[in-house]
Coordinates of N, CA and C in Angstrom, one line a residue:
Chain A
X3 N 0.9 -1.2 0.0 CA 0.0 0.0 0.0 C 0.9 1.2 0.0
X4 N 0.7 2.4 -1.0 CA 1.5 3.1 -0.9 C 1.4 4.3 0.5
X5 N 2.4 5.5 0.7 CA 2.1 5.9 1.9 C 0.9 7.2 2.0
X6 N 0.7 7.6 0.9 CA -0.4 8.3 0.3 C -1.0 8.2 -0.9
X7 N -2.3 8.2 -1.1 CA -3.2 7.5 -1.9 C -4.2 8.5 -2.5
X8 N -4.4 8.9 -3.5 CA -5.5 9.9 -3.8 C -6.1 9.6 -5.2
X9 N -7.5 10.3 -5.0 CA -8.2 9.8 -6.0 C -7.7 10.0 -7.5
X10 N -7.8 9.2 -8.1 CA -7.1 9.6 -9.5 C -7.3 10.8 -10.4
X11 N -8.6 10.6 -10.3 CA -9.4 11.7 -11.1 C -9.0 11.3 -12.5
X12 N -9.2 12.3 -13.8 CA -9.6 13.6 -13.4 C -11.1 13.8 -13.5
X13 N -11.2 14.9 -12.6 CA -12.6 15.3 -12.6 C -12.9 16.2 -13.3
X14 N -14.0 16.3 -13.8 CA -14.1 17.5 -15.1 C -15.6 17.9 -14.4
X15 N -16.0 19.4 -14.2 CA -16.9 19.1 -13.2 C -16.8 21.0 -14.2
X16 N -18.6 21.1 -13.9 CA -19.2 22.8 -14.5 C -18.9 23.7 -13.0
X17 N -18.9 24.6 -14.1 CA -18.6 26.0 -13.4 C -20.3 26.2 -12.4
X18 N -19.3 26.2 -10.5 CA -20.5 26.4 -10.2 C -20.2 25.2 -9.1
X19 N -19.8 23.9 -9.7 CA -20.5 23.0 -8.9 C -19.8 22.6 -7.7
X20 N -20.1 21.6 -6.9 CA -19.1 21.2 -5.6 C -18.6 20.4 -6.0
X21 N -17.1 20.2 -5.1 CA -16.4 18.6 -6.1 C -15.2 18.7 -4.8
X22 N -15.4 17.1 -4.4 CA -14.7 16.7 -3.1 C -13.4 15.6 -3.5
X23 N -12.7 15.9 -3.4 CA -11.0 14.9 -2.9 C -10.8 14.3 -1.8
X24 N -10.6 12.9 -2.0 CA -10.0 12.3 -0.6 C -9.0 12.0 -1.2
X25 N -8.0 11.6 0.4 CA -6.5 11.1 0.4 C -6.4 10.6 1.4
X26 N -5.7 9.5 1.2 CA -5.8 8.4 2.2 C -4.0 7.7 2.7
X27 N -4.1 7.9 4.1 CA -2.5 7.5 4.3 C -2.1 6.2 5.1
X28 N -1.2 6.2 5.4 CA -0.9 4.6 6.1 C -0.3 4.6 7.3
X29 N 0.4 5.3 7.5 CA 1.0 5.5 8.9 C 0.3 6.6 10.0
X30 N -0.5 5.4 10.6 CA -1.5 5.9 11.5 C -0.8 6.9 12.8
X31 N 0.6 7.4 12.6 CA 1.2 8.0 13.3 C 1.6 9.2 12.9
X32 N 1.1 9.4 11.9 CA 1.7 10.6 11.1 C 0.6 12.1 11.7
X33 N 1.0 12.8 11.4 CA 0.9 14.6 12.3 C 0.6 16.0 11.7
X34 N 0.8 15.9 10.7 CA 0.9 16.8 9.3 C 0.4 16.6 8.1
X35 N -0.9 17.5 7.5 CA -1.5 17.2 6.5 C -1.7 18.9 5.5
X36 N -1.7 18.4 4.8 CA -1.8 19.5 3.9 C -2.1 19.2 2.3
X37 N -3.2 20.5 2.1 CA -3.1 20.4 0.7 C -2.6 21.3 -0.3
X38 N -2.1 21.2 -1.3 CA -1.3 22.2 -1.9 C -2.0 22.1 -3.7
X39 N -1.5 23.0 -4.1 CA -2.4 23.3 -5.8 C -1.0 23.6 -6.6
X40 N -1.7 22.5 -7.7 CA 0.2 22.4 -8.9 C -0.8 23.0 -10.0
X41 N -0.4 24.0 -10.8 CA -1.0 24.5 -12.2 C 0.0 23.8 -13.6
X42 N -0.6 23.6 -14.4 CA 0.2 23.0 -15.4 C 1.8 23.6 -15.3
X43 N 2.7 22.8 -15.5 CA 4.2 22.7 -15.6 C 4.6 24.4 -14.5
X44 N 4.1 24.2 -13.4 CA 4.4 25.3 -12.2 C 4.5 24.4 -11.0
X45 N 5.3 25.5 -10.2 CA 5.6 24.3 -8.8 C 4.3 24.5 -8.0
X46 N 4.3 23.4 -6.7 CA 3.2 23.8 -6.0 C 3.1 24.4 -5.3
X47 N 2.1 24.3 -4.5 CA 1.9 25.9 -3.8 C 1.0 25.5 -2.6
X48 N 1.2 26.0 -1.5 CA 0.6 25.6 -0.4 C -1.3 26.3 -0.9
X49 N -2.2 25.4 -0.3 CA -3.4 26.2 -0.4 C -4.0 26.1 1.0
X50 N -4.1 25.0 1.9 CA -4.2 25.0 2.9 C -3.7 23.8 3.8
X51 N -3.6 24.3 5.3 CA -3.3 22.9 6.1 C -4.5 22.6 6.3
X52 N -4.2 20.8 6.8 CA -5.6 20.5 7.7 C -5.3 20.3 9.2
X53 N -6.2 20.3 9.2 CA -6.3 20.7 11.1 C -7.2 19.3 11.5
X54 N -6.9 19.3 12.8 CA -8.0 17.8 13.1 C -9.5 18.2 13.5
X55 N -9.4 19.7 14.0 CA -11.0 20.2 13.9 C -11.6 20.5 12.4
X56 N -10.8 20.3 11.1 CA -11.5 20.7 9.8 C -11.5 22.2 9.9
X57 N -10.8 22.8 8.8 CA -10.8 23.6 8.6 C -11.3 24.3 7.4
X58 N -11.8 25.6 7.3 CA -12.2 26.8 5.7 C -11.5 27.5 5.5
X59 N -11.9 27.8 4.2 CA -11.1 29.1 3.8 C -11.6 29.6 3.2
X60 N -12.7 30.3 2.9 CA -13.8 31.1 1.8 C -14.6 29.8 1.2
X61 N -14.4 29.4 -0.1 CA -15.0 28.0 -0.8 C -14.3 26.7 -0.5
X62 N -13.3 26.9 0.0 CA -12.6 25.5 -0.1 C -12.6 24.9 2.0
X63 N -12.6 23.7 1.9 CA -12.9 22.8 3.4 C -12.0 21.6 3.3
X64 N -11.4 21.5 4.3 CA -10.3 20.2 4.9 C -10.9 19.6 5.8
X65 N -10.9 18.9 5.9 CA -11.0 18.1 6.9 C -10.0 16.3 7.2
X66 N -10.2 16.3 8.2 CA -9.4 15.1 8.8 C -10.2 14.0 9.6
X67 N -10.2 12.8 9.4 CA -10.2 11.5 10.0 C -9.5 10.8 10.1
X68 N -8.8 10.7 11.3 CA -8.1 10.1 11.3 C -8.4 8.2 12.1
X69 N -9.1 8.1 12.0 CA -9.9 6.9 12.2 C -9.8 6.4 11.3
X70 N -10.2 6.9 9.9 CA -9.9 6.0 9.1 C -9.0 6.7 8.0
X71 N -8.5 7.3 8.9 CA -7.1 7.7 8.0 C -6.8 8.6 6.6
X72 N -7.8 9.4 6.4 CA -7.9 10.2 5.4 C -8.1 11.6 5.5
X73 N -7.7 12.7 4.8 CA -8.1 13.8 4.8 C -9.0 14.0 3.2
X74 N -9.4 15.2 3.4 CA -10.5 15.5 2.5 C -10.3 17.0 2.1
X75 N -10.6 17.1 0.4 CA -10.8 18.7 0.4 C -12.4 19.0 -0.5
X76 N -13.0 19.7 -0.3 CA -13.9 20.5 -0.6 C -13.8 21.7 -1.3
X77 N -14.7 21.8 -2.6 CA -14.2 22.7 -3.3 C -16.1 23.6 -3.8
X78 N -16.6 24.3 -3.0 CA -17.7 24.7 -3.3 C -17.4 25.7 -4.5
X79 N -18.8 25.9 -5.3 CA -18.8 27.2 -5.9 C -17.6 27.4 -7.0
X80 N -17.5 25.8 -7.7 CA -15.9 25.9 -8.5 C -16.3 27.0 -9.3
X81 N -14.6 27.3 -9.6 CA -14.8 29.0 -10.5 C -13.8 28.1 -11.8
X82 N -13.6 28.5 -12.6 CA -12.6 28.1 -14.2 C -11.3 28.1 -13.0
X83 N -10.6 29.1 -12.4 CA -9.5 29.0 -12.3 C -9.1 28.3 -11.2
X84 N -10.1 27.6 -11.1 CA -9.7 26.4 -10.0 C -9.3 25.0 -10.6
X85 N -8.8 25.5 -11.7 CA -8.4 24.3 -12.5 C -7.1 23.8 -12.4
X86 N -6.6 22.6 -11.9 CA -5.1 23.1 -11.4 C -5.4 21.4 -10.9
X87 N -3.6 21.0 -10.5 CA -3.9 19.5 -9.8 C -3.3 19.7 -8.6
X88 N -4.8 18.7 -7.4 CA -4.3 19.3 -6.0 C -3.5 17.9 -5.1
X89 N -2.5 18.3 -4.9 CA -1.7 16.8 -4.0 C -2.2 17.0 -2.9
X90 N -2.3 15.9 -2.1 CA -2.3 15.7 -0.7 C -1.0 15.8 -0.2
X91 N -0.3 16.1 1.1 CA 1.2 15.8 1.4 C 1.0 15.6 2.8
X92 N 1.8 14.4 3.4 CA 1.5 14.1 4.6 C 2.5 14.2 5.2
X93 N 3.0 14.4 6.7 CA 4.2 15.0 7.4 C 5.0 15.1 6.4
X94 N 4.9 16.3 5.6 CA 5.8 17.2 5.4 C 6.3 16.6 4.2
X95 N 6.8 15.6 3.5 CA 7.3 15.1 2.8 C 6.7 13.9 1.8
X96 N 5.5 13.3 2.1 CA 5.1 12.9 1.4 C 3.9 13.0 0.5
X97 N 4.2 13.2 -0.7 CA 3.0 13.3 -1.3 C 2.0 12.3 -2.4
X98 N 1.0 12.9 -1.9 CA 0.1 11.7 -2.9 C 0.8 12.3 -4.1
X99 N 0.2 11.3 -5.7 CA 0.2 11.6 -7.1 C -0.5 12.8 -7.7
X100 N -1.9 13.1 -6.7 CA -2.5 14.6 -7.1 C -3.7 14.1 -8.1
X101 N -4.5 15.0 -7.5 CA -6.0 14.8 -8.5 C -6.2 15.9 -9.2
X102 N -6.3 15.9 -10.3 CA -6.6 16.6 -11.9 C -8.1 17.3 -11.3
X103 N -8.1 18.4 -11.5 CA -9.7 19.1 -11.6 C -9.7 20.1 -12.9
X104 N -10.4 20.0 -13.8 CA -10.8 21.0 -14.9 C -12.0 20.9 -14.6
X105 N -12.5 22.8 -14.7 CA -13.7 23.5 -14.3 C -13.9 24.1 -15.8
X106 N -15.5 23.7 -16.3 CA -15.4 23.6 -17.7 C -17.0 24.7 -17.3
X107 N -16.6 26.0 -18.5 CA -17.5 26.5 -18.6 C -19.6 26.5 -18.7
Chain B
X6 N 12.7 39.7 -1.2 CA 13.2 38.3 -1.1 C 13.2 37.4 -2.5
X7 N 14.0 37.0 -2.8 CA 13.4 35.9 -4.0 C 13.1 34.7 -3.8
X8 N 12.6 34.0 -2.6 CA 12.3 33.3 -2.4 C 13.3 32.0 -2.5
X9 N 12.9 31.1 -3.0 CA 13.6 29.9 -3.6 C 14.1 29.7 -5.4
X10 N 15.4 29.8 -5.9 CA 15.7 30.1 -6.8 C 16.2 28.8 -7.1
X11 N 15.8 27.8 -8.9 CA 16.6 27.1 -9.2 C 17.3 27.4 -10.8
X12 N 18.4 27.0 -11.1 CA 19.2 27.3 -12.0 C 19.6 25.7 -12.3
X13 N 19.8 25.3 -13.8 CA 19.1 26.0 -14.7 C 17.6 25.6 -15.0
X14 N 17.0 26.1 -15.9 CA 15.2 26.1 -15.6 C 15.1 25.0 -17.0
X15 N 16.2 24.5 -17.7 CA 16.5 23.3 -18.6 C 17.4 22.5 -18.9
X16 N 17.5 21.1 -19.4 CA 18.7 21.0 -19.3 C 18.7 19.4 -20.2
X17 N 19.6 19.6 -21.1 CA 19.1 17.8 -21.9 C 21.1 17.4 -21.9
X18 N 20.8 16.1 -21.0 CA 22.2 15.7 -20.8 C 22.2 14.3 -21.8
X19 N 23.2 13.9 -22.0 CA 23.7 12.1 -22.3 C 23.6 11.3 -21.5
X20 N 23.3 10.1 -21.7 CA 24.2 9.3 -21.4 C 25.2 9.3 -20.3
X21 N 25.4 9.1 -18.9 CA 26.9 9.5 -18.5 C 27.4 9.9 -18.1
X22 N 26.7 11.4 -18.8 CA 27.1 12.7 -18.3 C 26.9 13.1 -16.8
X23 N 27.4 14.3 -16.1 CA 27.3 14.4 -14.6 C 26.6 16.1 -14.9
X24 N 26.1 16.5 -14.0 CA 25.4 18.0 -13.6 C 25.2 17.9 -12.3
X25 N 25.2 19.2 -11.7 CA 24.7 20.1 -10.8 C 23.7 20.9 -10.5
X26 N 22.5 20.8 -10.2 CA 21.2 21.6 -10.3 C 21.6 22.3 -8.6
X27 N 21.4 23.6 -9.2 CA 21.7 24.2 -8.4 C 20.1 25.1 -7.2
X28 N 20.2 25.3 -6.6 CA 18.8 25.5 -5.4 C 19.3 26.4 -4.0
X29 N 19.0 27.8 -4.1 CA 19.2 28.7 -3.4 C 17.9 29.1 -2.9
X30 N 18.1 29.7 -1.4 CA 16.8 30.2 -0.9 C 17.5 31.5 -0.1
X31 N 16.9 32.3 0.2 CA 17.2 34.1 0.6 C 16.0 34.2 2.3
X32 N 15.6 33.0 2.5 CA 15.0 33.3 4.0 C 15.5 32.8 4.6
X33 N 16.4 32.1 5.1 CA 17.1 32.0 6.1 C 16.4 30.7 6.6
X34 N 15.8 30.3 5.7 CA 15.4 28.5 6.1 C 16.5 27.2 6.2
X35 N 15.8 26.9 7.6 CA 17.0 25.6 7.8 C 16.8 24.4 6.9
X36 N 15.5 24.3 7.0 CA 15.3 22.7 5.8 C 15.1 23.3 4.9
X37 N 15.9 22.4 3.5 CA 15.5 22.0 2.4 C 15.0 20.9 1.8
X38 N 14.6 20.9 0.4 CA 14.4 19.4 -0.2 C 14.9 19.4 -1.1
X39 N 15.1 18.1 -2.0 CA 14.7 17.7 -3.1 C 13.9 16.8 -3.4
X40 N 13.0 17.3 -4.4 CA 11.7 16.3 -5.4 C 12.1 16.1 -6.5
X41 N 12.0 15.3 -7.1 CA 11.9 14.8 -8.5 C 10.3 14.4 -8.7
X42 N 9.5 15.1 -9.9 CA 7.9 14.7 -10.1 C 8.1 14.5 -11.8
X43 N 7.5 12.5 -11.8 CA 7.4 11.8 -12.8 C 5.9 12.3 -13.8
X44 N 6.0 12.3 -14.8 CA 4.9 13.0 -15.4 C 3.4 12.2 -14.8
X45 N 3.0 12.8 -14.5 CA 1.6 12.4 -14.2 C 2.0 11.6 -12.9
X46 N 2.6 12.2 -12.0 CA 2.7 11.5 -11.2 C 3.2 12.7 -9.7
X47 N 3.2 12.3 -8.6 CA 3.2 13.2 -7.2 C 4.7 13.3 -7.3
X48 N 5.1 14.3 -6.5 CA 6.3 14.5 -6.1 C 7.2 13.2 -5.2
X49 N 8.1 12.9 -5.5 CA 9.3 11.7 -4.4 C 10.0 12.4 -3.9
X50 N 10.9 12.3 -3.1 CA 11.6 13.1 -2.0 C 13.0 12.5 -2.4
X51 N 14.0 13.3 -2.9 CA 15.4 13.1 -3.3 C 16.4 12.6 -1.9
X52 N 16.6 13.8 -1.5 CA 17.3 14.4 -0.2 C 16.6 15.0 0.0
X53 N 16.9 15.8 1.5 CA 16.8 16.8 2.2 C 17.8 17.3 3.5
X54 N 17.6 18.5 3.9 CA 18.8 19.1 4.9 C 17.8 19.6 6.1
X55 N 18.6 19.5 7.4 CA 17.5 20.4 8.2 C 18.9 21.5 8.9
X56 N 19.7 21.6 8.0 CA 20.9 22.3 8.4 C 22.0 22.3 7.6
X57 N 22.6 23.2 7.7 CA 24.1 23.2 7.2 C 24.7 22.2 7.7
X58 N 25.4 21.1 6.6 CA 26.3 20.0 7.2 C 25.5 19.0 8.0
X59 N 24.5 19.2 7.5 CA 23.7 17.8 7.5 C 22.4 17.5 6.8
X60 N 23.0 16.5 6.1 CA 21.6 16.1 4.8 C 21.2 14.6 4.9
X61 N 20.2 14.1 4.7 CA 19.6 12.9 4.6 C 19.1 12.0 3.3
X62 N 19.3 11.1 3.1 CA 18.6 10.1 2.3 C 16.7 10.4 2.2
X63 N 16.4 10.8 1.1 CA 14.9 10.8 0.9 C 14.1 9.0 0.6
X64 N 13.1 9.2 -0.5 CA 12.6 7.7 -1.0 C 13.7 7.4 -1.7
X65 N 14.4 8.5 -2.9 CA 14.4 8.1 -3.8 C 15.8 8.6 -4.7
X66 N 16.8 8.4 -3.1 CA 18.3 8.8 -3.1 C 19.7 8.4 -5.0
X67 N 18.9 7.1 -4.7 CA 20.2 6.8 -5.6 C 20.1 6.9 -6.9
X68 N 21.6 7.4 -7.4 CA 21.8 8.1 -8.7 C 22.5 9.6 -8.5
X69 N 21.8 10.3 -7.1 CA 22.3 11.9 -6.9 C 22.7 11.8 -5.5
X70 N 23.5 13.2 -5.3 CA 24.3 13.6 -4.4 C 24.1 15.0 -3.8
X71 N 23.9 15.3 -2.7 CA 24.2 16.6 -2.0 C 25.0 17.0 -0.9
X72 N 24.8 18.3 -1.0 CA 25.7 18.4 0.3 C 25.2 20.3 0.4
X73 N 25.2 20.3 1.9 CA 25.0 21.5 2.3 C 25.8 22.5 3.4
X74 N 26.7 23.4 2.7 CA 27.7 23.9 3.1 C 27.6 25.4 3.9
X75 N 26.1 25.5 3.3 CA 25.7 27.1 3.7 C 24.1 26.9 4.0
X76 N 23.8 27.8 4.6 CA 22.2 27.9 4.6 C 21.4 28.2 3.2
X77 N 22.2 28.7 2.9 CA 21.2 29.5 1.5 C 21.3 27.8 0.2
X78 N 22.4 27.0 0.2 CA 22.5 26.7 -0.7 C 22.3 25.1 -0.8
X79 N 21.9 24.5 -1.7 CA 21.8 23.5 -1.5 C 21.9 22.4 -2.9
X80 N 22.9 21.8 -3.2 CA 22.9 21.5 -4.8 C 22.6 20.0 -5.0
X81 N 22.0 20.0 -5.9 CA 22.1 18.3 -6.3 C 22.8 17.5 -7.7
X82 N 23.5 16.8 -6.9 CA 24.8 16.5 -8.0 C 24.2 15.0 -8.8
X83 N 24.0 15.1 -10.0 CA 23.6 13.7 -11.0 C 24.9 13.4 -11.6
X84 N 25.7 12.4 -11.2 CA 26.6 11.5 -11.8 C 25.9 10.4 -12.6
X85 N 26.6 10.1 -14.1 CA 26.5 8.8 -14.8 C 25.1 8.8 -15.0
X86 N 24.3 10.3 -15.8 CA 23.2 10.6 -15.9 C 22.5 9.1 -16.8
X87 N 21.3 9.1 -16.4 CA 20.6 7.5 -16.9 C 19.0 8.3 -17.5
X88 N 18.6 8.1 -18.6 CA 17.2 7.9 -19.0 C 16.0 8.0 -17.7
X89 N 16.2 7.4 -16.5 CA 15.2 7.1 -15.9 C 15.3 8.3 -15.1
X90 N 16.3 9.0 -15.0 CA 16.1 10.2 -14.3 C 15.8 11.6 -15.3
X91 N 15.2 11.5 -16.1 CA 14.8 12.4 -17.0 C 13.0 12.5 -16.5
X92 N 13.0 14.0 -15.5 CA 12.0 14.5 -14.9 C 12.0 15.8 -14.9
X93 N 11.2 16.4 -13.8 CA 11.2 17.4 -13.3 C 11.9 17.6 -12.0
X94 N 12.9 18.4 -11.3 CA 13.3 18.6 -10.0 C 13.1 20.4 -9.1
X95 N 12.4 20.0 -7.9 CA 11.8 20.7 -7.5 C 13.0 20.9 -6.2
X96 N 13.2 21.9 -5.8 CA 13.6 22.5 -4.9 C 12.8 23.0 -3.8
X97 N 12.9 22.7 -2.1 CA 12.1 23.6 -1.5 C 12.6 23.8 -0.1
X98 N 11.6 24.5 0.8 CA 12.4 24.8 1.7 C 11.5 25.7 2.8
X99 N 11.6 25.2 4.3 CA 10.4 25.5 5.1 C 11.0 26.0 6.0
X100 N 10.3 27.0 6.7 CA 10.9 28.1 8.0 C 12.3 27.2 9.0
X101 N 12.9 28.1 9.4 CA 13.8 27.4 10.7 C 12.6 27.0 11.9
X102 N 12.0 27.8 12.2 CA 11.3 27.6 13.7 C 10.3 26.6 13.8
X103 N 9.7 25.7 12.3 CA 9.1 25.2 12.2 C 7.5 25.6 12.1
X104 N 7.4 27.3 12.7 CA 6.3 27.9 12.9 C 5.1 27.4 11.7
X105 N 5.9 27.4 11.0 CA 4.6 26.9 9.3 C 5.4 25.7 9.0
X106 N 4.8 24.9 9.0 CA 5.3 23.6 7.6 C 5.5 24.1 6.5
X107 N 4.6 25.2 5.7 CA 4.5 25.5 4.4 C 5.8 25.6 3.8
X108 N 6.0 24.8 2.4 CA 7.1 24.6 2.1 C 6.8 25.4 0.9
X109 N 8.3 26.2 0.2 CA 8.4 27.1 -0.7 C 9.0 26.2 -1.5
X110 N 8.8 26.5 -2.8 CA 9.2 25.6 -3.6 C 9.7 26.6 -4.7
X111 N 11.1 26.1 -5.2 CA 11.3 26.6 -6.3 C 10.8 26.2 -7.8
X112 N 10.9 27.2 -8.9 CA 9.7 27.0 -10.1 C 10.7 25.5 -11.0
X113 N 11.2 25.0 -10.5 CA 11.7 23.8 -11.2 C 12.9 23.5 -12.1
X114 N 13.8 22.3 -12.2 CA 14.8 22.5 -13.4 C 13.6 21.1 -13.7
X115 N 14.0 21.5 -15.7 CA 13.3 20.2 -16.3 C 14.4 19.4 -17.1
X116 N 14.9 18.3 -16.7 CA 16.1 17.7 -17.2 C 15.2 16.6 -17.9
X117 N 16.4 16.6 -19.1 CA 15.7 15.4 -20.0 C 17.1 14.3 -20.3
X118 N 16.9 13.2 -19.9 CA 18.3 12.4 -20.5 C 18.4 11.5 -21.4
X119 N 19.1 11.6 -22.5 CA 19.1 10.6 -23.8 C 20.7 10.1 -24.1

């Protein structure tokens, strides 16, 4: 099993709608979650941490279970330029492969 | 600040050949990394430093070399370049105090090997 796991996608989803990401890890000891946003051939870029109470940030929502070992992101109210691929990264160093989202007119 | 700087931003080697990708940062950050990200695929973890004069083995060590002599600088050395290391390599680099995880990343070198 690898040590982060994410949905493959891609998702191709209208302008407007909601569209949720899981990511799923293996070392039930790990401390650090985060999601970050890669735009075609650009580095990534922090978008937000997760927190174990779930956290917002305007349209977008993290959350954490660690029970069953996954974090989550939430993307209300997609806009076009939310088009971009979002990795999960877990203490600090590991990252999933990244889910593809294009927001199609 | 310029943040995290890598040189050069391309690079098509042989066979064989050796290079130095070079990876500078201007904040005064103790850790760095290196990533290598396979097309269509998440970032792996090369090396990394959490100091001057001391660096670590990542996933995905062998083939390259580092060493970190200063805070600011941090290089990765490809000896007896091979095909399978023909990616993208990401630079980055997170506060000393640990206050933020958020890692800075530099905009990439894209090496191609044939």
């Amino acid at each position: 099993r690898k040590e982060v796991e994410q949905d493959p996608g891609p998702f191709n989803v209208p302008e407007g709608a909601t569209v949720a990401f899981n990511c799923t890890y293996s070392n039930s000891a790990s401390q650090s979650f985060f999601w970050y946003r890669q735009d075609c051939r650009k580095e990534p870029k922090l978008l937000m941490s997760v927190y174990s109470s779930g956290n917002e940030d305007g349209r977008f929502t993290a959350q954490l279970n660690r029970a069953s070992q996954y974090i989550s992101l939430l993307i209300r109210d997609s806009k076009l330029s939310d088009s971009a691929t979002y990795l999960c990264v877990v203490n600090d160093m590991r990252f999933g492969a990244g889910t593809r989202l294009t927001v199609k007119p | 600040n310029a943040g995290v700087t890598q040189t050069p931003k391309f690079r098509i080697l042989k066979i064989g050949q050796s290079m130095t990708l070079q990876c500078t940062q201007d904040m005064n950050h103790n850790y760095m990394y290196w990533y290598r990200q396979d097309p269509g695929m998440g970032l792996k973890l090369i090396y990394y430093s959490v100091g001057a004069g001391i660096t670590d083995k990542g996933e995905v060590p062998n083939g390259y070399n580092v060493s970190r002599s200063t805070t600011e600088d941090f290089p990765l050395r490809l000896e007896l370049a091979a095909p399978s290391q023909t990616s993208v390599y990401f630079c980055a680099s997170t506060p000393t105090d640990r206050s933020s995880y958020e890692q800075y990343f530099g905009p990439g070198t894209r090496l191609t090997v044939t």
